[in-house]
Amino acid sequence: MGMTAYQSLSERLFTWLLTFIRCYTIVFFILPLSFFYNFLLTLRNKFVYTVGTAPRAHSRKVMAIQRQVHEWTKGDRKKKMLPIHDGVWDSLTRLPNKETTPIYTGTLMDILEINRDALTVRVEPMITMGELSRVLIPLGFCLPILPGTKHLTVEDAINGRGSDVSGRKYGLFQHICLSYELIMPDGSLVTASKDRDGGAETQALFYGVPWSEGTLGIMVAATLRMIPIKPYVKITYIPVRSTEEMQSKLTEEAQCRENEFVEGLQFTPTTGVVLRGRFSEGPPKNWGAANQLGRWYKPWFYTHVQKVITSTKVGLGGKF
């Protein structure tokens, strides 16, 4: 006869908690803690950016990482370096073990410089898309390629996890990157860019960093392009009656440089819509209020589009 596994009282209690009251744990503990954490993080980032302490703190962070790498070079180099991002919840899934040497990179999550003339922003790699947008958009700027996941970091997007977002005008996320600042395995700090004045090695490193998953060096900063934007986006809905018309219209709208956004939704073989978006200062005074699609009570976007094309005569329908 087989042996019956025996669970201790604590194990049975833990199993019961996970099985029967996890919804209460999430609603009454996890969600409030997450909201409080995000609130404090937002306040902290606003304070750091307003006071302007990030550049000075960045130098200290970089030197601390370099010291750890130098110690690794003097010790057992058979162990692989494993960057650990202190204070970031994602680091819980990357705990060090006996086969790795942890390199504590600190909270590299700040904006270092916004150059409005050159239209560039220099950031630390662990800043998220949500935090970066929260600072840039009120200033009238935005990244040309912006992943939809607000918790995705710049480092994640460069390393390939933002590959699901691309644009016909600007390409993939790596194509809006102008330079990377990396700590190499010997502890040196290298700035890799596509500028030929920096040398062939740094130029080759620049093209090798994207999708490398951090294997070429420890990223400590990146310089990205940004574009000027306006407060609103005017979306024009163009109904199409076949897949051939959809393809033709998408090609036509994609080739128009004035369009910032172009997308197509095909509901049935004979029903679809092409959407084009352009930045705008806002709807005319007699137009009414703009449609805030991001509000929690708004319908799913595809159902909104279906309603628009069924209530609009064949032709163009403009919405803000």
PDB file of C-alpha atoms in Angstrom:
ATOM      1  CA  MET A   1       0.000   0.000   0.000  1.00  0.00           C
ATOM      2  CA  GLY A   2       1.182   3.486  -0.740  1.00  0.00           C
ATOM      3  CA  MET A   3       2.177   5.907   1.963  1.00  0.00           C
ATOM      4  CA  THR A   4      -0.141   8.841   2.650  1.00  0.00           C
ATOM      5  CA  ALA A   5       1.660  12.162   2.808  1.00  0.00           C
ATOM      6  CA  TYR A   6       1.193  13.829   6.171  1.00  0.00           C
ATOM      7  CA  GLN A   7       0.808  17.592   6.404  1.00  0.00           C
ATOM      8  CA  SER A   8       1.592  19.458   9.557  1.00  0.00           C
ATOM      9  CA  LEU A   9      -0.955  21.771  11.121  1.00  0.00           C
ATOM     10  CA  SER A  10       0.864  24.842   9.822  1.00  0.00           C
ATOM     11  CA  GLU A  11       0.954  23.437   6.273  1.00  0.00           C
ATOM     12  CA  ARG A  12      -2.755  22.621   6.360  1.00  0.00           C
ATOM     13  CA  LEU A  13      -3.533  26.085   7.703  1.00  0.00           C
ATOM     14  CA  PHE A  14      -1.442  27.705   4.969  1.00  0.00           C
ATOM     15  CA  THR A  15      -3.165  25.601   2.289  1.00  0.00           C
ATOM     16  CA  TRP A  16      -6.565  26.538   3.667  1.00  0.00           C
ATOM     17  CA  LEU A  17      -5.675  30.232   3.654  1.00  0.00           C
ATOM     18  CA  LEU A  18      -4.517  30.085   0.028  1.00  0.00           C
ATOM     19  CA  THR A  19      -7.557  28.111  -1.087  1.00  0.00           C
ATOM     20  CA  PHE A  20     -10.491  29.668   0.710  1.00  0.00           C
ATOM     21  CA  ILE A  21      -9.670  33.232   1.693  1.00  0.00           C
ATOM     22  CA  ARG A  22      -7.200  34.366  -0.964  1.00  0.00           C
ATOM     23  CA  CYS A  23      -9.788  36.706  -2.479  1.00  0.00           C
ATOM     24  CA  TYR A  24     -10.134  38.498   0.866  1.00  0.00           C
ATOM     25  CA  THR A  25      -6.351  38.681   1.187  1.00  0.00           C
ATOM     26  CA  ILE A  26      -6.057  40.271  -2.245  1.00  0.00           C
ATOM     27  CA  VAL A  27      -8.930  42.725  -1.789  1.00  0.00           C
ATOM     28  CA  PHE A  28      -8.240  43.845   1.776  1.00  0.00           C
ATOM     29  CA  PHE A  29      -4.435  43.571   1.941  1.00  0.00           C
ATOM     30  CA  ILE A  30      -2.649  43.255  -1.416  1.00  0.00           C
ATOM     31  CA  LEU A  31      -4.622  45.921  -3.304  1.00  0.00           C
ATOM     32  CA  PRO A  32      -4.434  48.572  -0.534  1.00  0.00           C
ATOM     33  CA  LEU A  33      -0.720  47.916  -0.069  1.00  0.00           C
ATOM     34  CA  SER A  34      -0.141  48.186  -3.826  1.00  0.00           C
ATOM     35  CA  PHE A  35      -2.071  51.450  -3.985  1.00  0.00           C
ATOM     36  CA  PHE A  36      -0.144  52.859  -1.014  1.00  0.00           C
ATOM     37  CA  TYR A  37       3.190  51.743  -2.491  1.00  0.00           C
ATOM     38  CA  ASN A  38       2.443  53.342  -5.875  1.00  0.00           C
ATOM     39  CA  PHE A  39       1.291  56.538  -4.155  1.00  0.00           C
ATOM     40  CA  LEU A  40       4.498  56.825  -2.127  1.00  0.00           C
ATOM     41  CA  LEU A  41       6.607  55.975  -5.180  1.00  0.00           C
ATOM     42  CA  THR A  42       4.926  58.728  -7.202  1.00  0.00           C
ATOM     43  CA  LEU A  43       5.519  61.283  -4.439  1.00  0.00           C
ATOM     44  CA  ARG A  44       9.134  60.207  -4.127  1.00  0.00           C
ATOM     45  CA  ASN A  45       9.772  60.499  -7.878  1.00  0.00           C
ATOM     46  CA  LYS A  46       8.149  63.950  -8.059  1.00  0.00           C
ATOM     47  CA  PHE A  47      10.278  65.156  -5.165  1.00  0.00           C
ATOM     48  CA  VAL A  48      13.510  63.801  -6.668  1.00  0.00           C
ATOM     49  CA  TYR A  49      12.793  65.342 -10.075  1.00  0.00           C
ATOM     50  CA  THR A  50      11.721  68.700  -8.604  1.00  0.00           C
ATOM     51  CA  VAL A  51      14.716  69.006  -6.283  1.00  0.00           C
ATOM     52  CA  GLY A  52      17.117  67.714  -8.938  1.00  0.00           C
ATOM     53  CA  THR A  53      19.103  65.297  -6.789  1.00  0.00           C
ATOM     54  CA  ALA A  54      19.046  62.429  -9.295  1.00  0.00           C
ATOM     55  CA  PRO A  55      22.274  63.299 -11.219  1.00  0.00           C
ATOM     56  CA  ARG A  56      24.376  63.492  -8.036  1.00  0.00           C
ATOM     57  CA  ALA A  57      22.849  60.324  -6.635  1.00  0.00           C
ATOM     58  CA  HIS A  58      23.421  58.594  -9.975  1.00  0.00           C
ATOM     59  CA  SER A  59      27.181  59.097  -9.753  1.00  0.00           C
ATOM     60  CA  ARG A  60      27.241  57.490  -6.312  1.00  0.00           C
ATOM     61  CA  LYS A  61      25.161  54.546  -7.522  1.00  0.00           C
ATOM     62  CA  VAL A  62      27.483  53.948 -10.477  1.00  0.00           C
ATOM     63  CA  MET A  63      30.617  54.022  -8.315  1.00  0.00           C
ATOM     64  CA  ALA A  64      29.041  51.581  -5.851  1.00  0.00           C
ATOM     65  CA  ILE A  65      28.287  49.144  -8.679  1.00  0.00           C
ATOM     66  CA  GLN A  66      31.804  49.510 -10.066  1.00  0.00           C
ATOM     67  CA  ARG A  67      33.301  48.619  -6.674  1.00  0.00           C
ATOM     68  CA  GLN A  68      31.268  45.411  -6.589  1.00  0.00           C
ATOM     69  CA  VAL A  69      32.352  44.472 -10.103  1.00  0.00           C
ATOM     70  CA  HIS A  70      36.016  45.128  -9.222  1.00  0.00           C
ATOM     71  CA  GLU A  71      35.650  42.820  -6.214  1.00  0.00           C
ATOM     72  CA  TRP A  72      34.176  40.163  -8.497  1.00  0.00           C
ATOM     73  CA  THR A  73      37.153  40.426 -10.865  1.00  0.00           C
ATOM     74  CA  LYS A  74      39.530  39.844  -7.936  1.00  0.00           C
ATOM     75  CA  GLY A  75      37.590  36.854  -6.616  1.00  0.00           C
ATOM     76  CA  ASP A  76      36.088  33.701  -8.084  1.00  0.00           C
ATOM     77  CA  ARG A  77      35.193  34.719 -11.621  1.00  0.00           C
ATOM     78  CA  LYS A  78      33.646  31.326 -12.287  1.00  0.00           C
ATOM     79  CA  LYS A  79      30.466  32.619 -10.694  1.00  0.00           C
ATOM     80  CA  LYS A  80      28.235  34.699 -12.920  1.00  0.00           C
ATOM     81  CA  MET A  81      27.288  38.219 -11.913  1.00  0.00           C
ATOM     82  CA  LEU A  82      23.590  38.667 -11.141  1.00  0.00           C
ATOM     83  CA  PRO A  83      22.289  42.262 -10.944  1.00  0.00           C
ATOM     84  CA  ILE A  84      19.828  42.700  -8.075  1.00  0.00           C
ATOM     85  CA  HIS A  85      17.616  45.779  -8.131  1.00  0.00           C
ATOM     86  CA  ASP A  86      17.079  46.834  -4.527  1.00  0.00           C
ATOM     87  CA  GLY A  87      13.670  48.129  -3.624  1.00  0.00           C
ATOM     88  CA  VAL A  88      12.027  46.765  -6.772  1.00  0.00           C
ATOM     89  CA  TRP A  89       9.507  43.983  -6.283  1.00  0.00           C
ATOM     90  CA  ASP A  90      10.659  42.226  -9.445  1.00  0.00           C
ATOM     91  CA  SER A  91      13.926  41.426  -7.689  1.00  0.00           C
ATOM     92  CA  LEU A  92      12.103  38.862  -5.556  1.00  0.00           C
ATOM     93  CA  THR A  93      12.197  36.521  -8.556  1.00  0.00           C
ATOM     94  CA  ARG A  94      15.960  36.993  -9.016  1.00  0.00           C
ATOM     95  CA  LEU A  95      17.418  35.992  -5.676  1.00  0.00           C
ATOM     96  CA  PRO A  96      21.150  35.154  -5.611  1.00  0.00           C
ATOM     97  CA  ASN A  97      22.377  31.572  -5.167  1.00  0.00           C
ATOM     98  CA  LYS A  98      25.663  29.750  -4.703  1.00  0.00           C
ATOM     99  CA  GLU A  99      26.419  29.825  -8.429  1.00  0.00           C
ATOM    100  CA  THR A 100      26.060  33.592  -8.803  1.00  0.00           C
ATOM    101  CA  THR A 101      27.608  36.735  -7.387  1.00  0.00           C
ATOM    102  CA  PRO A 102      24.941  39.339  -6.611  1.00  0.00           C
ATOM    103  CA  ILE A 103      25.651  42.843  -7.880  1.00  0.00           C
ATOM    104  CA  TYR A 104      23.369  45.243  -6.059  1.00  0.00           C
ATOM    105  CA  THR A 105      22.578  47.963  -8.551  1.00  0.00           C
ATOM    106  CA  GLY A 106      20.422  50.089  -6.257  1.00  0.00           C
ATOM    107  CA  THR A 107      17.282  51.898  -7.277  1.00  0.00           C
ATOM    108  CA  LEU A 108      18.284  53.052 -10.751  1.00  0.00           C
ATOM    109  CA  MET A 109      14.823  54.455 -11.412  1.00  0.00           C
ATOM    110  CA  ASP A 110      15.160  58.212 -11.922  1.00  0.00           C
ATOM    111  CA  ILE A 111      15.121  60.743 -14.757  1.00  0.00           C
ATOM    112  CA  LEU A 112      18.578  62.276 -15.065  1.00  0.00           C
ATOM    113  CA  GLU A 113      18.116  64.949 -17.725  1.00  0.00           C
ATOM    114  CA  ILE A 114      15.460  66.300 -20.085  1.00  0.00           C
ATOM    115  CA  ASN A 115      16.927  68.218 -23.021  1.00  0.00           C
ATOM    116  CA  ARG A 116      14.078  70.106 -24.672  1.00  0.00           C
ATOM    117  CA  ASP A 117      16.272  71.538 -27.416  1.00  0.00           C
ATOM    118  CA  ALA A 118      17.774  68.209 -28.493  1.00  0.00           C
ATOM    119  CA  LEU A 119      14.492  66.365 -27.763  1.00  0.00           C
ATOM    120  CA  THR A 120      16.225  63.733 -25.637  1.00  0.00           C
ATOM    121  CA  VAL A 121      15.709  62.321 -22.171  1.00  0.00           C
ATOM    122  CA  ARG A 122      18.436  60.563 -20.177  1.00  0.00           C
ATOM    123  CA  VAL A 123      17.079  58.044 -17.701  1.00  0.00           C
ATOM    124  CA  GLU A 124      18.140  55.249 -15.406  1.00  0.00           C
ATOM    125  CA  PRO A 125      17.161  51.783 -16.649  1.00  0.00           C
ATOM    126  CA  MET A 126      14.640  50.817 -13.969  1.00  0.00           C
ATOM    127  CA  ILE A 127      12.287  53.744 -14.488  1.00  0.00           C
ATOM    128  CA  THR A 128       8.908  52.523 -15.695  1.00  0.00           C
ATOM    129  CA  MET A 129       6.956  53.710 -18.694  1.00  0.00           C
ATOM    130  CA  GLY A 130       4.223  54.956 -16.391  1.00  0.00           C
ATOM    131  CA  GLU A 131       6.544  57.116 -14.291  1.00  0.00           C
ATOM    132  CA  LEU A 132       8.375  58.442 -17.343  1.00  0.00           C
ATOM    133  CA  SER A 133       5.116  59.388 -19.061  1.00  0.00           C
ATOM    134  CA  ARG A 134       3.818  60.991 -15.872  1.00  0.00           C
ATOM    135  CA  VAL A 135       6.714  63.457 -16.041  1.00  0.00           C
ATOM    136  CA  LEU A 136       7.051  63.986 -19.800  1.00  0.00           C
ATOM    137  CA  ILE A 137       3.417  64.410 -20.864  1.00  0.00           C
ATOM    138  CA  PRO A 138       2.693  67.477 -18.664  1.00  0.00           C
ATOM    139  CA  LEU A 139       5.813  69.048 -20.204  1.00  0.00           C
ATOM    140  CA  GLY A 140       4.440  68.461 -23.709  1.00  0.00           C
ATOM    141  CA  PHE A 141       6.636  65.499 -24.661  1.00  0.00           C
ATOM    142  CA  CYS A 142       6.358  61.749 -25.028  1.00  0.00           C
ATOM    143  CA  LEU A 143       8.420  58.784 -26.172  1.00  0.00           C
ATOM    144  CA  PRO A 144       7.837  58.017 -29.876  1.00  0.00           C
ATOM    145  CA  ILE A 145       7.404  54.325 -29.016  1.00  0.00           C
ATOM    146  CA  LEU A 146       5.522  53.786 -25.773  1.00  0.00           C
ATOM    147  CA  PRO A 147       4.705  50.238 -24.603  1.00  0.00           C
ATOM    148  CA  GLY A 148       1.212  49.893 -23.224  1.00  0.00           C
ATOM    149  CA  THR A 149       2.344  48.196 -19.996  1.00  0.00           C
ATOM    150  CA  LYS A 150       3.002  51.029 -17.565  1.00  0.00           C
ATOM    151  CA  HIS A 151       5.115  48.862 -15.235  1.00  0.00           C
ATOM    152  CA  LEU A 152       7.522  47.877 -18.018  1.00  0.00           C
ATOM    153  CA  THR A 153      10.951  49.407 -17.407  1.00  0.00           C
ATOM    154  CA  VAL A 154      13.246  51.031 -19.945  1.00  0.00           C
ATOM    155  CA  GLU A 155      15.738  48.205 -19.469  1.00  0.00           C
ATOM    156  CA  ASP A 156      13.030  45.617 -20.134  1.00  0.00           C
ATOM    157  CA  ALA A 157      11.958  47.404 -23.309  1.00  0.00           C
ATOM    158  CA  ILE A 158      15.543  47.580 -24.578  1.00  0.00           C
ATOM    159  CA  ASN A 159      16.152  43.925 -23.793  1.00  0.00           C
ATOM    160  CA  GLY A 160      13.244  42.820 -25.953  1.00  0.00           C
ATOM    161  CA  ARG A 161      10.283  42.619 -23.596  1.00  0.00           C
ATOM    162  CA  GLY A 162       8.711  45.603 -25.318  1.00  0.00           C
ATOM    163  CA  SER A 163       8.917  43.999 -28.756  1.00  0.00           C
ATOM    164  CA  ASP A 164       5.127  43.827 -29.042  1.00  0.00           C
ATOM    165  CA  VAL A 165       5.048  47.607 -29.558  1.00  0.00           C
ATOM    166  CA  SER A 166       6.385  49.164 -32.740  1.00  0.00           C
ATOM    167  CA  GLY A 167       5.537  51.935 -35.144  1.00  0.00           C
ATOM    168  CA  ARG A 168       5.831  52.517 -38.845  1.00  0.00           C
ATOM    169  CA  LYS A 169       7.486  55.929 -38.241  1.00  0.00           C
ATOM    170  CA  TYR A 170       9.913  55.087 -35.448  1.00  0.00           C
ATOM    171  CA  GLY A 171      10.384  51.313 -35.534  1.00  0.00           C
ATOM    172  CA  LEU A 172      10.997  49.251 -32.398  1.00  0.00           C
ATOM    173  CA  PHE A 173      11.835  50.653 -28.976  1.00  0.00           C
ATOM    174  CA  GLN A 174      15.558  50.166 -29.587  1.00  0.00           C
ATOM    175  CA  HIS A 175      15.337  52.528 -32.561  1.00  0.00           C
ATOM    176  CA  ILE A 176      14.536  55.508 -30.318  1.00  0.00           C
ATOM    177  CA  CYS A 177      17.605  54.818 -28.149  1.00  0.00           C
ATOM    178  CA  LEU A 178      20.563  57.113 -28.785  1.00  0.00           C
ATOM    179  CA  SER A 179      23.099  55.743 -26.307  1.00  0.00           C
ATOM    180  CA  TYR A 180      23.584  53.265 -23.476  1.00  0.00           C
ATOM    181  CA  GLU A 181      25.831  53.653 -20.446  1.00  0.00           C
ATOM    182  CA  LEU A 182      27.175  50.292 -19.319  1.00  0.00           C
ATOM    183  CA  ILE A 183      29.488  48.943 -16.657  1.00  0.00           C
ATOM    184  CA  MET A 184      31.606  46.305 -18.343  1.00  0.00           C
ATOM    185  CA  PRO A 185      32.917  43.065 -16.751  1.00  0.00           C
ATOM    186  CA  ASP A 186      36.209  44.791 -15.894  1.00  0.00           C
ATOM    187  CA  GLY A 187      34.369  47.542 -13.984  1.00  0.00           C
ATOM    188  CA  SER A 188      34.887  50.280 -16.556  1.00  0.00           C
ATOM    189  CA  LEU A 189      32.072  52.643 -17.528  1.00  0.00           C
ATOM    190  CA  VAL A 190      31.432  52.763 -21.274  1.00  0.00           C
ATOM    191  CA  THR A 191      29.014  54.899 -23.265  1.00  0.00           C
ATOM    192  CA  ALA A 192      27.882  53.033 -26.368  1.00  0.00           C
ATOM    193  CA  SER A 193      26.307  55.037 -29.178  1.00  0.00           C
ATOM    194  CA  LYS A 194      25.940  54.822 -32.936  1.00  0.00           C
ATOM    195  CA  ASP A 195      28.081  57.925 -33.296  1.00  0.00           C
ATOM    196  CA  ARG A 196      31.179  56.981 -35.278  1.00  0.00           C
ATOM    197  CA  ASP A 197      33.294  59.403 -33.269  1.00  0.00           C
ATOM    198  CA  GLY A 198      33.042  57.032 -30.310  1.00  0.00           C
ATOM    199  CA  GLY A 199      34.947  54.273 -32.072  1.00  0.00           C
ATOM    200  CA  ALA A 200      34.037  51.032 -33.789  1.00  0.00           C
ATOM    201  CA  GLU A 201      33.928  49.017 -30.553  1.00  0.00           C
ATOM    202  CA  THR A 202      31.398  51.234 -28.796  1.00  0.00           C
ATOM    203  CA  GLN A 203      29.381  51.472 -31.999  1.00  0.00           C
ATOM    204  CA  ALA A 204      29.265  47.679 -32.252  1.00  0.00           C
ATOM    205  CA  LEU A 205      28.325  47.484 -28.572  1.00  0.00           C
ATOM    206  CA  PHE A 206      25.468  49.912 -29.181  1.00  0.00           C
ATOM    207  CA  TYR A 207      23.937  47.629 -31.803  1.00  0.00           C
ATOM    208  CA  GLY A 208      24.572  44.539 -29.677  1.00  0.00           C
ATOM    209  CA  VAL A 209      22.845  45.704 -26.495  1.00  0.00           C
ATOM    210  CA  PRO A 210      19.182  45.436 -27.634  1.00  0.00           C
ATOM    211  CA  TRP A 211      17.710  41.983 -26.950  1.00  0.00           C
ATOM    212  CA  SER A 212      20.926  40.897 -25.191  1.00  0.00           C
ATOM    213  CA  GLU A 213      19.153  40.423 -21.819  1.00  0.00           C
ATOM    214  CA  GLY A 214      21.923  42.294 -20.023  1.00  0.00           C
ATOM    215  CA  THR A 215      24.670  39.827 -20.950  1.00  0.00           C
ATOM    216  CA  LEU A 216      27.056  42.454 -22.372  1.00  0.00           C
ATOM    217  CA  GLY A 217      27.176  44.745 -19.369  1.00  0.00           C
ATOM    218  CA  ILE A 218      25.211  46.281 -16.523  1.00  0.00           C
ATOM    219  CA  MET A 219      23.134  49.143 -17.879  1.00  0.00           C
ATOM    220  CA  VAL A 220      23.150  52.218 -15.652  1.00  0.00           C
ATOM    221  CA  ALA A 221      21.610  54.826 -17.988  1.00  0.00           C
ATOM    222  CA  ALA A 222      20.112  55.288 -21.441  1.00  0.00           C
ATOM    223  CA  THR A 223      19.413  58.318 -23.613  1.00  0.00           C
ATOM    224  CA  LEU A 224      16.140  58.196 -25.546  1.00  0.00           C
ATOM    225  CA  ARG A 225      14.450  60.305 -28.174  1.00  0.00           C
ATOM    226  CA  MET A 226      11.267  62.151 -27.338  1.00  0.00           C
ATOM    227  CA  ILE A 227       8.769  64.015 -29.482  1.00  0.00           C
ATOM    228  CA  PRO A 228       6.596  67.073 -28.825  1.00  0.00           C
ATOM    229  CA  ILE A 229       2.924  66.292 -28.378  1.00  0.00           C
ATOM    230  CA  LYS A 230      -0.371  68.123 -27.940  1.00  0.00           C
ATOM    231  CA  PRO A 231      -3.020  67.602 -25.257  1.00  0.00           C
ATOM    232  CA  TYR A 232      -5.427  65.629 -27.449  1.00  0.00           C
ATOM    233  CA  VAL A 233      -5.499  63.066 -30.235  1.00  0.00           C
ATOM    234  CA  LYS A 234      -8.068  63.418 -32.996  1.00  0.00           C
ATOM    235  CA  ILE A 235      -9.091  59.995 -34.276  1.00  0.00           C
ATOM    236  CA  THR A 236     -10.703  59.599 -37.668  1.00  0.00           C
ATOM    237  CA  TYR A 237     -12.683  56.402 -38.301  1.00  0.00           C
ATOM    238  CA  ILE A 238     -12.729  55.162 -41.899  1.00  0.00           C
ATOM    239  CA  PRO A 239     -15.138  52.255 -42.567  1.00  0.00           C
ATOM    240  CA  VAL A 240     -14.002  49.565 -45.026  1.00  0.00           C
ATOM    241  CA  ARG A 241     -16.088  46.844 -46.665  1.00  0.00           C
ATOM    242  CA  SER A 242     -13.527  44.136 -47.471  1.00  0.00           C
ATOM    243  CA  THR A 243     -10.106  42.860 -46.487  1.00  0.00           C
ATOM    244  CA  GLU A 244      -8.695  44.176 -49.763  1.00  0.00           C
ATOM    245  CA  GLU A 245     -10.007  47.655 -48.996  1.00  0.00           C
ATOM    246  CA  MET A 246      -8.610  47.352 -45.469  1.00  0.00           C
ATOM    247  CA  GLN A 247      -5.149  46.543 -46.817  1.00  0.00           C
ATOM    248  CA  SER A 248      -5.263  49.334 -49.377  1.00  0.00           C
ATOM    249  CA  LYS A 249      -6.476  51.947 -46.893  1.00  0.00           C
ATOM    250  CA  LEU A 250      -3.960  50.911 -44.231  1.00  0.00           C
ATOM    251  CA  THR A 251      -1.130  51.261 -46.743  1.00  0.00           C
ATOM    252  CA  GLU A 252      -2.379  54.673 -47.827  1.00  0.00           C
ATOM    253  CA  GLU A 253      -2.732  56.026 -44.287  1.00  0.00           C
ATOM    254  CA  ALA A 254       0.570  54.519 -43.133  1.00  0.00           C
ATOM    255  CA  GLN A 255       2.434  56.360 -45.877  1.00  0.00           C
ATOM    256  CA  CYS A 256       1.061  59.713 -44.707  1.00  0.00           C
ATOM    257  CA  ARG A 257       3.687  61.281 -42.440  1.00  0.00           C
ATOM    258  CA  GLU A 258       1.117  63.552 -40.800  1.00  0.00           C
ATOM    259  CA  ASN A 259      -0.542  60.558 -39.148  1.00  0.00           C
ATOM    260  CA  GLU A 260       0.955  59.760 -35.766  1.00  0.00           C
ATOM    261  CA  PHE A 261      -1.213  56.687 -35.229  1.00  0.00           C
ATOM    262  CA  VAL A 262      -2.614  54.220 -37.760  1.00  0.00           C
ATOM    263  CA  GLU A 263      -4.495  51.069 -36.856  1.00  0.00           C
ATOM    264  CA  GLY A 264      -7.018  48.704 -38.385  1.00  0.00           C
ATOM    265  CA  LEU A 265      -9.808  46.631 -36.840  1.00  0.00           C
ATOM    266  CA  GLN A 266     -11.487  43.925 -38.938  1.00  0.00           C
ATOM    267  CA  PHE A 267     -14.726  42.712 -37.362  1.00  0.00           C
ATOM    268  CA  THR A 268     -16.039  40.535 -40.211  1.00  0.00           C
ATOM    269  CA  PRO A 269     -14.887  39.835 -43.798  1.00  0.00           C
ATOM    270  CA  THR A 270     -17.117  42.709 -44.931  1.00  0.00           C
ATOM    271  CA  THR A 271     -16.916  45.042 -41.928  1.00  0.00           C
ATOM    272  CA  GLY A 272     -13.846  46.843 -40.678  1.00  0.00           C
ATOM    273  CA  VAL A 273     -12.457  50.246 -39.842  1.00  0.00           C
ATOM    274  CA  VAL A 274      -9.150  52.032 -40.295  1.00  0.00           C
ATOM    275  CA  LEU A 275      -8.244  54.522 -37.577  1.00  0.00           C
ATOM    276  CA  ARG A 276      -5.841  57.396 -38.003  1.00  0.00           C
ATOM    277  CA  GLY A 277      -4.782  59.653 -35.164  1.00  0.00           C
ATOM    278  CA  ARG A 278      -3.181  63.081 -35.147  1.00  0.00           C
ATOM    279  CA  PHE A 279      -2.197  65.306 -32.245  1.00  0.00           C
ATOM    280  CA  SER A 280      -4.599  68.178 -31.636  1.00  0.00           C
ATOM    281  CA  GLU A 281      -5.013  71.162 -29.345  1.00  0.00           C
ATOM    282  CA  GLY A 282      -8.555  70.017 -28.623  1.00  0.00           C
ATOM    283  CA  PRO A 283     -12.021  69.789 -30.124  1.00  0.00           C
ATOM    284  CA  PRO A 284     -13.795  72.899 -31.456  1.00  0.00           C
ATOM    285  CA  LYS A 285     -15.921  74.826 -28.979  1.00  0.00           C
ATOM    286  CA  ASN A 286     -19.170  73.614 -30.517  1.00  0.00           C
ATOM    287  CA  TRP A 287     -17.992  69.993 -30.606  1.00  0.00           C
ATOM    288  CA  GLY A 288     -18.650  69.055 -27.001  1.00  0.00           C
ATOM    289  CA  ALA A 289     -16.487  67.241 -24.499  1.00  0.00           C
ATOM    290  CA  ALA A 290     -13.646  64.976 -25.568  1.00  0.00           C
ATOM    291  CA  ASN A 291     -14.062  61.234 -25.130  1.00  0.00           C
ATOM    292  CA  GLN A 292     -11.847  60.078 -22.241  1.00  0.00           C
ATOM    293  CA  LEU A 293     -11.354  56.493 -23.393  1.00  0.00           C
ATOM    294  CA  GLY A 294      -9.050  55.619 -20.506  1.00  0.00           C
ATOM    295  CA  ARG A 295     -11.684  56.009 -17.801  1.00  0.00           C
ATOM    296  CA  TRP A 296     -12.547  52.818 -15.941  1.00  0.00           C
ATOM    297  CA  TYR A 297     -16.246  52.968 -16.781  1.00  0.00           C
ATOM    298  CA  LYS A 298     -15.708  53.366 -20.525  1.00  0.00           C
ATOM    299  CA  PRO A 299     -16.532  50.406 -22.836  1.00  0.00           C
ATOM    300  CA  TRP A 300     -13.856  48.292 -24.466  1.00  0.00           C
ATOM    301  CA  PHE A 301     -12.282  50.210 -27.315  1.00  0.00           C
ATOM    302  CA  TYR A 302     -13.331  47.767 -30.034  1.00  0.00           C
ATOM    303  CA  THR A 303     -16.980  47.995 -28.929  1.00  0.00           C
ATOM    304  CA  HIS A 304     -16.669  51.775 -28.964  1.00  0.00           C
ATOM    305  CA  VAL A 305     -15.367  51.607 -32.549  1.00  0.00           C
ATOM    306  CA  GLN A 306     -18.213  49.300 -33.570  1.00  0.00           C
ATOM    307  CA  LYS A 307     -20.728  51.776 -32.190  1.00  0.00           C
ATOM    308  CA  VAL A 308     -19.059  54.677 -33.996  1.00  0.00           C
ATOM    309  CA  ILE A 309     -19.047  53.058 -37.442  1.00  0.00           C
ATOM    310  CA  THR A 310     -22.635  51.825 -37.122  1.00  0.00           C
ATOM    311  CA  SER A 311     -23.846  55.293 -36.137  1.00  0.00           C
ATOM    312  CA  THR A 312     -21.775  57.121 -38.769  1.00  0.00           C
ATOM    313  CA  LYS A 313     -22.653  57.343 -42.428  1.00  0.00           C
ATOM    314  CA  VAL A 314     -20.198  55.917 -44.910  1.00  0.00           C
ATOM    315  CA  GLY A 315     -17.248  58.284 -44.961  1.00  0.00           C
ATOM    316  CA  LEU A 316     -15.054  59.925 -42.361  1.00  0.00           C
ATOM    317  CA  GLY A 317     -15.978  60.360 -38.739  1.00  0.00           C
ATOM    318  CA  GLY A 318     -13.762  62.503 -36.522  1.00  0.00           C
ATOM    319  CA  LYS A 319     -13.640  61.973 -32.748  1.00  0.00           C
ATOM    320  CA  PHE A 320     -11.499  63.448 -29.978  1.00  0.00           C
TER     321      PHE A 320
END
